[in-house]
PDB file of C-alpha atoms in Angstrom:
ATOM      1  CA  LEU A  14       1.578   7.969 -17.152  1.00  0.00           C
ATOM      2  CA  ALA A  15       2.396   9.937 -14.042  1.00  0.00           C
ATOM      3  CA  LYS A  16       6.049   9.589 -13.147  1.00  0.00           C
ATOM      4  CA  THR A  17       7.004   9.092  -9.528  1.00  0.00           C
ATOM      5  CA  THR A  18      10.158  10.113  -7.702  1.00  0.00           C
ATOM      6  CA  GLN A  19      11.252   8.565  -4.413  1.00  0.00           C
ATOM      7  CA  PRO A  20      14.491   8.566  -2.420  1.00  0.00           C
ATOM      8  CA  ILE A  21      16.693   5.689  -3.489  1.00  0.00           C
ATOM      9  CA  SER A  22      17.439   4.621   0.054  1.00  0.00           C
ATOM     10  CA  MET A  23      16.724   5.411   3.696  1.00  0.00           C
ATOM     11  CA  ASP A  24      18.091   4.205   6.992  1.00  0.00           C
ATOM     12  CA  SER A  25      16.206   4.004  10.245  1.00  0.00           C
ATOM     13  CA  TYR A  26      16.460   2.397  13.665  1.00  0.00           C
ATOM     14  CA  GLU A  27      14.119  -0.050  15.260  1.00  0.00           C
ATOM     15  CA  GLY A  28      11.177   1.563  16.965  1.00  0.00           C
ATOM     16  CA  GLN A  29      11.278   4.763  14.935  1.00  0.00           C
ATOM     17  CA  GLU A  30       8.569   6.063  12.668  1.00  0.00           C
ATOM     18  CA  VAL A  31       9.613   6.110   9.018  1.00  0.00           C
ATOM     19  CA  ASN A  32       8.138   8.447   6.434  1.00  0.00           C
ATOM     20  CA  ILE A  33       8.827   7.845   2.749  1.00  0.00           C
ATOM     21  CA  THR A  34       7.725  10.607   0.417  1.00  0.00           C
ATOM     22  CA  CYS A  35       6.877  10.129  -3.223  1.00  0.00           C
ATOM     23  CA  SER A  36       6.542  12.974  -5.724  1.00  0.00           C
ATOM     24  CA  HIS A  37       4.071  12.656  -8.585  1.00  0.00           C
ATOM     25  CA  ASN A  38       3.644  16.116 -10.067  1.00  0.00           C
ATOM     26  CA  ASN A  39       1.765  14.933 -13.152  1.00  0.00           C
ATOM     27  CA  ILE A  40      -0.849  12.849 -11.380  1.00  0.00           C
ATOM     28  CA  ALA A  41      -4.107  12.689 -13.307  1.00  0.00           C
ATOM     29  CA  THR A  42      -7.599  13.102 -11.932  1.00  0.00           C
ATOM     30  CA  ASN A  43      -8.398   9.383 -12.194  1.00  0.00           C
ATOM     31  CA  ASP A  44      -5.094   8.173 -10.766  1.00  0.00           C
ATOM     32  CA  TYR A  45      -4.864   6.401  -7.448  1.00  0.00           C
ATOM     33  CA  ILE A  46      -1.729   6.163  -5.315  1.00  0.00           C
ATOM     34  CA  THR A  47      -0.625   2.709  -4.271  1.00  0.00           C
ATOM     35  CA  TRP A  48       2.336   1.509  -2.225  1.00  0.00           C
ATOM     36  CA  TYR A  49       3.942  -1.914  -2.352  1.00  0.00           C
ATOM     37  CA  GLN A  50       6.664  -3.575  -0.286  1.00  0.00           C
ATOM     38  CA  GLN A  51       9.149  -6.099  -1.646  1.00  0.00           C
ATOM     39  CA  PHE A  52      11.458  -8.320   0.372  1.00  0.00           C
ATOM     40  CA  PRO A  53      14.481  -9.952  -1.287  1.00  0.00           C
ATOM     41  CA  SER A  54      13.574 -12.971  -3.401  1.00  0.00           C
ATOM     42  CA  GLN A  55       9.847 -12.339  -3.004  1.00  0.00           C
ATOM     43  CA  GLY A  56       7.129 -10.722  -5.042  1.00  0.00           C
ATOM     44  CA  PRO A  57       5.843  -7.264  -4.117  1.00  0.00           C
ATOM     45  CA  ARG A  58       3.140  -7.063  -1.477  1.00  0.00           C
ATOM     46  CA  PHE A  59       0.366  -4.474  -1.412  1.00  0.00           C
ATOM     47  CA  ILE A  60       0.565  -2.110   1.554  1.00  0.00           C
ATOM     48  CA  ILE A  61      -1.932   0.682   1.099  1.00  0.00           C
ATOM     49  CA  GLN A  62      -3.838   2.708  -1.464  1.00  0.00           C
ATOM     50  CA  GLY A  63      -5.418   6.122  -1.440  1.00  0.00           C
ATOM     51  CA  TYR A  64      -6.870   8.914  -3.541  1.00  0.00           C
ATOM     52  CA  LYS A  65      -6.722  11.919  -1.236  1.00  0.00           C
ATOM     53  CA  THR A  66      -6.374  12.951   2.429  1.00  0.00           C
ATOM     54  CA  LYS A  67      -5.329  10.207   4.825  1.00  0.00           C
ATOM     55  CA  VAL A  68      -5.731   6.469   4.744  1.00  0.00           C
ATOM     56  CA  THR A  69      -4.726   4.154   7.575  1.00  0.00           C
ATOM     57  CA  ASN A  70      -4.665   0.392   7.877  1.00  0.00           C
ATOM     58  CA  GLU A  71      -3.064  -2.059  10.272  1.00  0.00           C
ATOM     59  CA  VAL A  72       0.304  -1.744   8.580  1.00  0.00           C
ATOM     60  CA  ALA A  73       0.774   1.870   7.533  1.00  0.00           C
ATOM     61  CA  SER A  74      -0.700   5.294   6.929  1.00  0.00           C
ATOM     62  CA  LEU A  75      -0.792   7.203   3.683  1.00  0.00           C
ATOM     63  CA  PHE A  76      -0.914  10.978   3.683  1.00  0.00           C
ATOM     64  CA  ILE A  77      -1.941  12.774   0.507  1.00  0.00           C
ATOM     65  CA  PRO A  78      -2.104  16.587   0.404  1.00  0.00           C
ATOM     66  CA  ALA A  79      -4.917  18.408  -1.330  1.00  0.00           C
ATOM     67  CA  ASP A  80      -2.968  18.979  -4.553  1.00  0.00           C
ATOM     68  CA  ARG A  81      -2.101  15.248  -4.717  1.00  0.00           C
ATOM     69  CA  LYS A  82       1.320  16.023  -6.183  1.00  0.00           C
ATOM     70  CA  SER A  83       3.008  13.970  -3.512  1.00  0.00           C
ATOM     71  CA  SER A  84       2.228  11.300  -0.963  1.00  0.00           C
ATOM     72  CA  THR A  85       3.897  10.047   2.193  1.00  0.00           C
ATOM     73  CA  LEU A  86       3.924   6.482   3.405  1.00  0.00           C
ATOM     74  CA  SER A  87       4.270   6.340   7.167  1.00  0.00           C
ATOM     75  CA  LEU A  88       5.434   3.172   8.913  1.00  0.00           C
ATOM     76  CA  PRO A  89       4.989   3.380  12.695  1.00  0.00           C
ATOM     77  CA  ARG A  90       7.633   1.872  14.950  1.00  0.00           C
ATOM     78  CA  VAL A  91       9.596  -0.067  12.353  1.00  0.00           C
ATOM     79  CA  SER A  92      11.322  -3.335  13.135  1.00  0.00           C
ATOM     80  CA  LEU A  93      14.182  -5.173  11.448  1.00  0.00           C
ATOM     81  CA  SER A  94      11.637  -7.121   9.419  1.00  0.00           C
ATOM     82  CA  ASP A  95      10.500  -3.916   7.722  1.00  0.00           C
ATOM     83  CA  THR A  96      13.788  -3.793   5.817  1.00  0.00           C
ATOM     84  CA  ALA A  97      12.617  -3.942   2.208  1.00  0.00           C
ATOM     85  CA  VAL A  98      12.123  -1.943  -0.960  1.00  0.00           C
ATOM     86  CA  TYR A  99       9.022   0.268  -1.001  1.00  0.00           C
ATOM     87  CA  TYR A 100       7.418   1.243  -4.290  1.00  0.00           C
ATOM     88  CA  CYS A 101       5.085   4.143  -4.933  1.00  0.00           C
ATOM     89  CA  LEU A 102       2.808   3.722  -7.930  1.00  0.00           C
ATOM     90  CA  VAL A 103       0.412   6.154  -9.511  1.00  0.00           C
ATOM     91  CA  ALA A 104      -2.044   4.714 -11.965  1.00  0.00           C
ATOM     92  CA  GLU A 105      -5.577   4.639 -13.164  1.00  0.00           C
ATOM     93  CA  GLY A 106      -7.387   1.348 -12.847  1.00  0.00           C
ATOM     94  CA  ASN A 107      -8.038  -0.696 -15.966  1.00  0.00           C
ATOM     95  CA  TYR A 108      -6.639  -3.928 -14.587  1.00  0.00           C
ATOM     96  CA  GLY A 109      -3.296  -2.426 -13.652  1.00  0.00           C
ATOM     97  CA  GLN A 110      -1.773  -2.384 -17.085  1.00  0.00           C
ATOM     98  CA  ASN A 111      -0.639   1.123 -16.326  1.00  0.00           C
ATOM     99  CA  PHE A 112       1.313  -0.021 -13.306  1.00  0.00           C
ATOM    100  CA  VAL A 113       4.894   1.157 -13.638  1.00  0.00           C
ATOM    101  CA  PHE A 114       7.154   0.268 -10.740  1.00  0.00           C
ATOM    102  CA  GLY A 115      10.068   2.661 -10.372  1.00  0.00           C
ATOM    103  CA  PRO A 116      13.314   1.813  -8.562  1.00  0.00           C
ATOM    104  CA  GLY A 117      11.598   2.217  -5.199  1.00  0.00           C
ATOM    105  CA  THR A 118      13.088   3.194  -1.854  1.00  0.00           C
ATOM    106  CA  ARG A 119      15.352   0.720  -0.137  1.00  0.00           C
ATOM    107  CA  LEU A 120      14.657   1.001   3.581  1.00  0.00           C
ATOM    108  CA  SER A 121      17.234  -0.417   5.936  1.00  0.00           C
ATOM    109  CA  VAL A 122      16.188  -0.768   9.565  1.00  0.00           C
ATOM    110  CA  LEU A 123      19.120  -0.993  11.924  1.00  0.00           C
ATOM    111  CA  PRO A 124      19.127  -2.434  15.452  1.00  0.00           C
TER     112      PRO A 124
ATOM    113  CA  ASP B   7      -2.436 -22.219   1.368  1.00  0.00           C
ATOM    114  CA  THR B   8      -0.453 -20.497  -1.346  1.00  0.00           C
ATOM    115  CA  ALA B   9      -2.485 -17.748  -2.991  1.00  0.00           C
ATOM    116  CA  VAL B  10      -0.423 -17.319  -6.154  1.00  0.00           C
ATOM    117  CA  SER B  11       2.046 -20.042  -7.061  1.00  0.00           C
ATOM    118  CA  GLN B  12       4.575 -20.317  -9.836  1.00  0.00           C
ATOM    119  CA  THR B  13       6.612 -23.199 -11.174  1.00  0.00           C
ATOM    120  CA  PRO B  14       9.456 -23.622 -11.551  1.00  0.00           C
ATOM    121  CA  LYS B  15      11.191 -21.377  -9.035  1.00  0.00           C
ATOM    122  CA  TYR B  16      14.442 -21.540 -10.978  1.00  0.00           C
ATOM    123  CA  LEU B  17      14.896 -22.143 -14.690  1.00  0.00           C
ATOM    124  CA  VAL B  18      18.278 -22.410 -16.374  1.00  0.00           C
ATOM    125  CA  THR B  19      18.346 -22.955 -20.115  1.00  0.00           C
ATOM    126  CA  GLN B  20      20.316 -22.369 -23.296  1.00  0.00           C
ATOM    127  CA  MET B  21      19.783 -19.622 -25.808  1.00  0.00           C
ATOM    128  CA  GLY B  22      17.332 -20.543 -28.505  1.00  0.00           C
ATOM    129  CA  ASN B  23      15.287 -22.913 -26.366  1.00  0.00           C
ATOM    130  CA  ASP B  24      11.559 -22.611 -25.723  1.00  0.00           C
ATOM    131  CA  LYS B  25      10.343 -22.664 -22.143  1.00  0.00           C
ATOM    132  CA  SER B  26       7.185 -22.180 -20.109  1.00  0.00           C
ATOM    133  CA  ILE B  27       6.456 -20.854 -16.638  1.00  0.00           C
ATOM    134  CA  LYS B  28       3.233 -21.860 -14.954  1.00  0.00           C
ATOM    135  CA  CYS B  29       1.111 -19.708 -12.674  1.00  0.00           C
ATOM    136  CA  GLU B  30      -1.914 -20.608 -10.619  1.00  0.00           C
ATOM    137  CA  GLN B  31      -4.036 -18.528  -8.262  1.00  0.00           C
ATOM    138  CA  ASN B  32      -6.603 -19.847  -5.812  1.00  0.00           C
ATOM    139  CA  LEU B  33      -8.055 -16.462  -4.878  1.00  0.00           C
ATOM    140  CA  GLY B  34     -10.870 -16.493  -7.403  1.00  0.00           C
ATOM    141  CA  HIS B  35      -9.564 -13.326  -8.994  1.00  0.00           C
ATOM    142  CA  ASP B  36     -10.685 -12.283 -12.450  1.00  0.00           C
ATOM    143  CA  THR B  37      -7.425 -10.731 -13.621  1.00  0.00           C
ATOM    144  CA  MET B  38      -3.920 -12.147 -13.857  1.00  0.00           C
ATOM    145  CA  TYR B  39      -0.642 -10.538 -14.854  1.00  0.00           C
ATOM    146  CA  TRP B  40       2.927 -11.264 -15.767  1.00  0.00           C
ATOM    147  CA  TYR B  41       5.779  -8.961 -14.751  1.00  0.00           C
ATOM    148  CA  LYS B  42       9.497  -8.985 -15.498  1.00  0.00           C
ATOM    149  CA  GLN B  43      12.048  -7.763 -12.960  1.00  0.00           C
ATOM    150  CA  ASP B  44      15.464  -7.197 -14.462  1.00  0.00           C
ATOM    151  CA  SER B  45      18.877  -7.082 -12.832  1.00  0.00           C
ATOM    152  CA  LYS B  46      18.419  -3.432 -11.907  1.00  0.00           C
ATOM    153  CA  LYS B  47      15.281  -4.427 -10.008  1.00  0.00           C
ATOM    154  CA  PHE B  48      12.901  -2.530 -12.290  1.00  0.00           C
ATOM    155  CA  LEU B  49       9.556  -4.305 -12.345  1.00  0.00           C
ATOM    156  CA  LYS B  50       7.691  -3.978 -15.631  1.00  0.00           C
ATOM    157  CA  ILE B  51       4.283  -5.289 -16.507  1.00  0.00           C
ATOM    158  CA  MET B  52       4.212  -7.565 -19.535  1.00  0.00           C
ATOM    159  CA  PHE B  53       0.608  -8.722 -19.800  1.00  0.00           C
ATOM    160  CA  SER B  54      -2.704  -8.475 -18.061  1.00  0.00           C
ATOM    161  CA  TYR B  55      -5.480 -10.955 -18.770  1.00  0.00           C
ATOM    162  CA  ASN B  56      -9.102 -10.507 -17.770  1.00  0.00           C
ATOM    163  CA  ASN B  57     -12.114 -12.466 -18.988  1.00  0.00           C
ATOM    164  CA  LYS B  58     -10.262 -13.592 -22.092  1.00  0.00           C
ATOM    165  CA  GLU B  59      -9.158 -10.051 -22.837  1.00  0.00           C
ATOM    166  CA  LEU B  60      -5.412  -9.823 -23.168  1.00  0.00           C
ATOM    167  CA  ILE B  61      -3.645  -6.518 -22.800  1.00  0.00           C
ATOM    168  CA  ILE B  62      -0.063  -6.548 -23.927  1.00  0.00           C
ATOM    169  CA  ASN B  63       2.657  -4.097 -23.034  1.00  0.00           C
ATOM    170  CA  GLU B  64       3.826  -2.906 -26.446  1.00  0.00           C
ATOM    171  CA  THR B  65       7.478  -3.344 -25.499  1.00  0.00           C
ATOM    172  CA  VAL B  66       7.147  -7.107 -24.988  1.00  0.00           C
ATOM    173  CA  PRO B  67       8.609  -9.146 -27.873  1.00  0.00           C
ATOM    174  CA  ASN B  68       6.186 -11.487 -29.604  1.00  0.00           C
ATOM    175  CA  ARG B  69       8.384 -14.386 -28.508  1.00  0.00           C
ATOM    176  CA  PHE B  70       6.494 -14.083 -25.237  1.00  0.00           C
ATOM    177  CA  SER B  71       2.942 -15.350 -25.129  1.00  0.00           C
ATOM    178  CA  PRO B  72       0.587 -15.877 -22.206  1.00  0.00           C
ATOM    179  CA  LYS B  73      -1.871 -18.733 -22.287  1.00  0.00           C
ATOM    180  CA  SER B  74      -4.821 -19.119 -19.950  1.00  0.00           C
ATOM    181  CA  PRO B  75      -6.444 -22.555 -19.877  1.00  0.00           C
ATOM    182  CA  ASP B  76      -8.897 -21.297 -17.258  1.00  0.00           C
ATOM    183  CA  LYS B  77      -9.493 -18.374 -14.951  1.00  0.00           C
ATOM    184  CA  ALA B  78      -7.116 -19.693 -12.286  1.00  0.00           C
ATOM    185  CA  HIS B  79      -4.106 -20.176 -14.559  1.00  0.00           C
ATOM    186  CA  LEU B  80      -1.985 -17.917 -16.721  1.00  0.00           C
ATOM    187  CA  ASN B  81       1.111 -19.562 -18.138  1.00  0.00           C
ATOM    188  CA  LEU B  82       3.946 -17.740 -19.844  1.00  0.00           C
ATOM    189  CA  HIS B  83       5.535 -19.258 -22.943  1.00  0.00           C
ATOM    190  CA  ILE B  84       8.819 -17.955 -24.234  1.00  0.00           C
ATOM    191  CA  ASN B  85      10.188 -18.947 -27.624  1.00  0.00           C
ATOM    192  CA  SER B  86      13.758 -18.651 -28.874  1.00  0.00           C
ATOM    193  CA  LEU B  87      15.168 -17.521 -25.564  1.00  0.00           C
ATOM    194  CA  GLU B  88      17.789 -14.766 -25.611  1.00  0.00           C
ATOM    195  CA  LEU B  89      20.399 -13.710 -23.059  1.00  0.00           C
ATOM    196  CA  GLY B  90      18.427 -10.553 -22.338  1.00  0.00           C
ATOM    197  CA  ASP B  91      15.461 -12.602 -21.209  1.00  0.00           C
ATOM    198  CA  SER B  92      17.333 -13.505 -18.032  1.00  0.00           C
ATOM    199  CA  ALA B  93      15.333 -11.990 -15.194  1.00  0.00           C
ATOM    200  CA  VAL B  94      12.879 -12.807 -12.456  1.00  0.00           C
ATOM    201  CA  TYR B  95       9.335 -13.250 -13.737  1.00  0.00           C
ATOM    202  CA  PHE B  96       6.423 -12.647 -11.410  1.00  0.00           C
ATOM    203  CA  CYS B  97       2.856 -13.695 -11.850  1.00  0.00           C
ATOM    204  CA  ALA B  98       0.130 -11.743 -10.054  1.00  0.00           C
ATOM    205  CA  SER B  99      -3.622 -11.712  -9.743  1.00  0.00           C
ATOM    206  CA  SER B 100      -6.201  -9.232  -8.566  1.00  0.00           C
ATOM    207  CA  GLN B 101      -9.846  -8.441  -8.260  1.00  0.00           C
ATOM    208  CA  ASP B 102      -9.128  -4.798  -7.545  1.00  0.00           C
ATOM    209  CA  PRO B 103      -6.654  -3.456 -10.147  1.00  0.00           C
ATOM    210  CA  TYR B 104      -4.669  -1.679  -7.455  1.00  0.00           C
ATOM    211  CA  GLU B 105      -4.281  -4.533  -4.967  1.00  0.00           C
ATOM    212  CA  GLN B 106      -2.385  -7.205  -6.793  1.00  0.00           C
ATOM    213  CA  PHE B 107      -1.178 -10.433  -5.219  1.00  0.00           C
ATOM    214  CA  PHE B 108       2.190 -11.567  -6.481  1.00  0.00           C
ATOM    215  CA  GLY B 109       3.653 -15.023  -6.728  1.00  0.00           C
ATOM    216  CA  PRO B 110       7.127 -15.914  -5.436  1.00  0.00           C
ATOM    217  CA  GLY B 111       8.798 -15.391  -8.789  1.00  0.00           C
ATOM    218  CA  THR B 112      10.689 -17.549 -11.273  1.00  0.00           C
ATOM    219  CA  ARG B 113      14.353 -16.781 -11.808  1.00  0.00           C
ATOM    220  CA  LEU B 114      15.165 -17.443 -15.454  1.00  0.00           C
ATOM    221  CA  THR B 115      18.793 -17.708 -16.491  1.00  0.00           C
ATOM    222  CA  VAL B 116      19.622 -17.979 -20.172  1.00  0.00           C
ATOM    223  CA  LEU B 117      23.128 -19.220 -20.950  1.00  0.00           C
TER     224      LEU B 117
END
């Protein structure tokens, strides 16, 4: 299983763009990169998934360089409600049994 | 409409007891999961269940057993509860192995 490394915590201010980088040096050819968000006392929520290059949805963008050894989750113009833990996962499919959630990055958005 | 629901939300019990947590999803997904989130907030997959195929994380004690009466339900049975079983248990479902939908969690406290 590819191991991921993320910053333990980050602070930001409302309205700023936040970039959270995840390192996954041992990513395998069949692995996809997925990001989840978890608020206190709630289950994780899927944010975005990608294999290579850039993926964008209504919530975030995911940038993946050509070597795929890292990925960056970009949250545009964060608000207080974006305060949460963000998890980077690297796994092959097969019904997610390879999903290993690390400690994640605790993002605190300040007013 | 709740997509993935769990009952109970809180469960407090004595060591040695047997308990069950129920999970239901109304998304029509083919695969369901159980995760355990411990006090350090690490989220670990315990089981995935798809079309009657059960995949078990090898680290899960055999005191834990999932039971699926139908495609929309995956209940978690725990026998002979131990102090170390105290955690938050999340049920999830998915059609795509990467985009999983999590329930609100059940906080289990073993005294």
